[in-house]
Amino acid sequence: MANREALRELQTRLASRLLAARSEGGSVSSWLAVEAAGQRYLLPLGQSGEIFPKVRVQAVPYTQSWFLGVANLRGGLVSVVDLSAFIASLNSPDALAARPTQAVDDPILLSLNAHLQVNAALLVDGLAGLRSTDAFVSSEAPIEGAPAFFGTTYIDSSGSRWQELNLQILSQHPTFLSISA
């Protein structure tokens, strides 16, 4: 019960900060920072949708291992994709079979914004708040051969690396759209 209340408080804080960021209207990029399988990602606020606590996901047979199934989010049927497993599958499709299943205490679903016109949600391990470019000390261009949806890598003052993901490009990636095994 305490976890739900903490998530609700975090959602309230994020929503108020999002409204403040929109009203300021500057050219500073704003992201929702998430963690998945030990990796840190920055998701553009304008492409991110709602945050949902643990939701029952109905498995779908004969699909890719990164496709977890479908869930009912606010009365709509939404595809659920394990973000870290999807990215790992792009690097090495065989690596997924060897990748250990990580137990996440309270996984979170993050729906994609409705304007992307894809009924999908990403499974992440946790939320790390909102970030803007001034939260980082340096940045690097995407490495050669990175997926098209990878943006700039940002490094914060503690040396942690945050990979920017373009959810619009991700949602149209041919592999993302091909869930059959």
XYZ file of C-alpha atoms in Angstrom:
181
model
C 0.000 0.000 0.000
C 2.857 2.367 0.810
C 4.354 1.733 -2.648
C 1.106 2.793 -4.341
C 0.965 5.967 -2.268
C 4.596 6.749 -3.078
C 3.929 6.185 -6.793
C 0.848 8.392 -6.619
C 2.898 11.159 -4.949
C 5.612 10.810 -7.598
C 3.017 11.028 -10.371
C 1.560 14.170 -8.786
C 5.006 15.791 -8.533
C 5.854 14.814 -12.124
C 2.541 16.179 -13.402
C 3.051 19.524 -11.655
C 6.625 19.774 -12.937
C 5.422 18.888 -16.441
C 2.856 21.696 -16.328
C 5.530 24.107 -15.092
C 7.913 23.040 -17.869
C 5.216 23.521 -20.515
C 4.293 26.971 -19.181
C 7.948 28.102 -19.234
C 8.036 27.105 -22.897
C 11.805 27.450 -23.290
C 13.866 25.491 -25.758
C 15.284 23.269 -23.021
C 14.603 19.584 -23.675
C 12.619 17.797 -20.996
C 12.574 14.087 -20.406
C 11.071 11.491 -18.144
C 14.020 9.556 -16.732
C 13.468 5.800 -16.333
C 15.566 2.762 -15.496
C 15.278 -0.649 -17.134
C 17.551 -3.628 -16.496
C 20.272 -1.419 -15.035
C 20.235 1.026 -17.958
C 19.122 4.650 -17.747
C 16.900 6.169 -20.425
C 15.505 9.620 -21.171
C 12.045 9.597 -22.764
C 10.737 12.852 -24.279
C 7.835 14.208 -22.223
C 5.840 15.050 -25.338
C 6.031 11.429 -26.497
C 5.425 9.826 -23.108
C 1.959 9.022 -21.855
C 0.584 7.933 -18.502
C 2.418 6.040 -15.794
C 0.699 2.926 -14.468
C 1.703 0.905 -11.414
C 1.753 -2.871 -11.560
C -0.932 -3.964 -14.011
C -1.966 -7.483 -14.979
C -0.589 -8.359 -18.413
C -2.217 -11.127 -20.428
C 0.403 -13.137 -22.318
C -0.031 -13.651 -26.065
C 1.296 -16.908 -27.551
C 3.694 -17.109 -30.483
C 5.177 -13.652 -30.016
C 8.678 -12.311 -29.508
C 10.106 -12.763 -26.005
C 10.265 -8.980 -25.482
C 6.529 -8.693 -26.185
C 4.949 -9.352 -22.802
C 1.321 -9.340 -23.958
C -1.603 -6.975 -23.646
C -3.060 -5.009 -20.742
C -6.213 -3.051 -20.071
C -5.195 0.537 -19.367
C -8.113 2.851 -18.678
C -10.447 0.663 -20.736
C -8.153 0.392 -23.755
C -6.241 -2.679 -24.912
C -2.532 -1.856 -25.035
C 0.484 -3.895 -26.171
C 3.154 -4.238 -23.484
C 6.833 -4.295 -24.447
C 9.753 -4.956 -22.095
C 11.944 -1.982 -23.030
C 15.276 -3.475 -21.984
C 14.548 -6.844 -23.636
C 13.496 -5.116 -26.861
C 16.707 -3.083 -27.031
C 18.782 -6.184 -26.198
C 17.064 -8.108 -29.012
C 18.221 -5.500 -31.545
C 21.846 -5.978 -30.510
C 21.730 -9.762 -30.429
C 18.523 -11.746 -30.969
C 20.141 -14.815 -29.378
C 21.162 -12.866 -26.263
C 17.591 -12.866 -24.995
C 17.576 -16.592 -24.391
C 20.703 -16.273 -22.240
C 19.605 -13.091 -20.472
C 18.551 -13.856 -16.895
C 15.027 -12.903 -15.938
C 15.256 -10.103 -13.439
C 12.692 -9.937 -10.699
C 11.410 -6.411 -10.415
C 9.511 -5.635 -7.235
C 7.190 -3.025 -8.699
C 7.458 -2.795 -12.480
C 5.890 0.251 -14.053
C 4.124 0.603 -17.374
C 4.592 3.813 -19.290
C 2.121 4.258 -22.114
C 3.164 6.000 -25.297
C 1.463 9.329 -25.970
C -1.797 8.954 -27.901
C -0.583 11.303 -30.658
C 1.949 8.612 -31.686
C -1.095 6.513 -32.691
C 0.356 3.290 -31.291
C -1.466 1.532 -28.459
C 1.620 0.445 -26.582
C 3.212 0.689 -23.167
C 6.797 0.102 -22.099
C 7.709 -1.938 -19.038
C 10.413 -0.214 -16.998
C 11.896 -1.042 -13.610
C 11.534 2.404 -12.113
C 11.104 6.124 -12.542
C 13.925 8.551 -11.836
C 12.010 11.817 -12.208
C 12.214 14.588 -14.765
C 15.403 15.816 -16.378
C 16.400 18.715 -18.595
C 19.649 19.448 -20.407
C 20.948 21.534 -17.506
C 20.962 18.380 -15.318
C 23.907 17.000 -17.322
C 27.550 17.977 -17.563
C 28.314 16.549 -21.000
C 26.823 14.695 -23.942
C 27.881 12.362 -26.735
C 26.427 11.673 -30.163
C 24.914 8.215 -30.735
C 27.492 5.542 -31.431
C 27.823 4.247 -34.963
C 25.390 1.427 -35.635
C 23.009 2.443 -32.827
C 19.291 1.996 -33.503
C 17.658 4.964 -35.253
C 15.640 5.788 -32.135
C 18.779 6.322 -30.016
C 19.495 9.993 -29.488
C 22.217 11.754 -27.575
C 23.829 10.105 -24.549
C 23.966 12.486 -21.598
C 26.335 12.183 -18.648
C 25.343 13.599 -15.255
C 27.647 14.959 -12.543
C 28.000 11.505 -10.929
C 29.183 9.992 -14.229
C 25.942 8.101 -14.923
C 25.093 7.742 -18.593
C 21.537 8.448 -19.780
C 20.475 7.322 -23.259
C 17.878 9.497 -24.962
C 15.208 7.488 -26.831
C 12.928 8.936 -29.502
C 9.633 7.134 -28.825
C 8.105 8.218 -32.124
C 10.884 6.549 -34.105
C 10.859 3.565 -31.716
C 7.123 3.060 -32.219
C 7.601 2.869 -35.995
C 10.675 0.619 -35.902
C 10.025 -2.487 -38.056
C 11.011 -4.851 -35.231
C 8.746 -3.061 -32.751
C 5.857 -3.523 -35.160
C 6.620 -7.223 -35.804
C 5.724 -9.126 -32.645
C 5.270 -12.594 -34.150
C 7.903 -15.146 -33.242
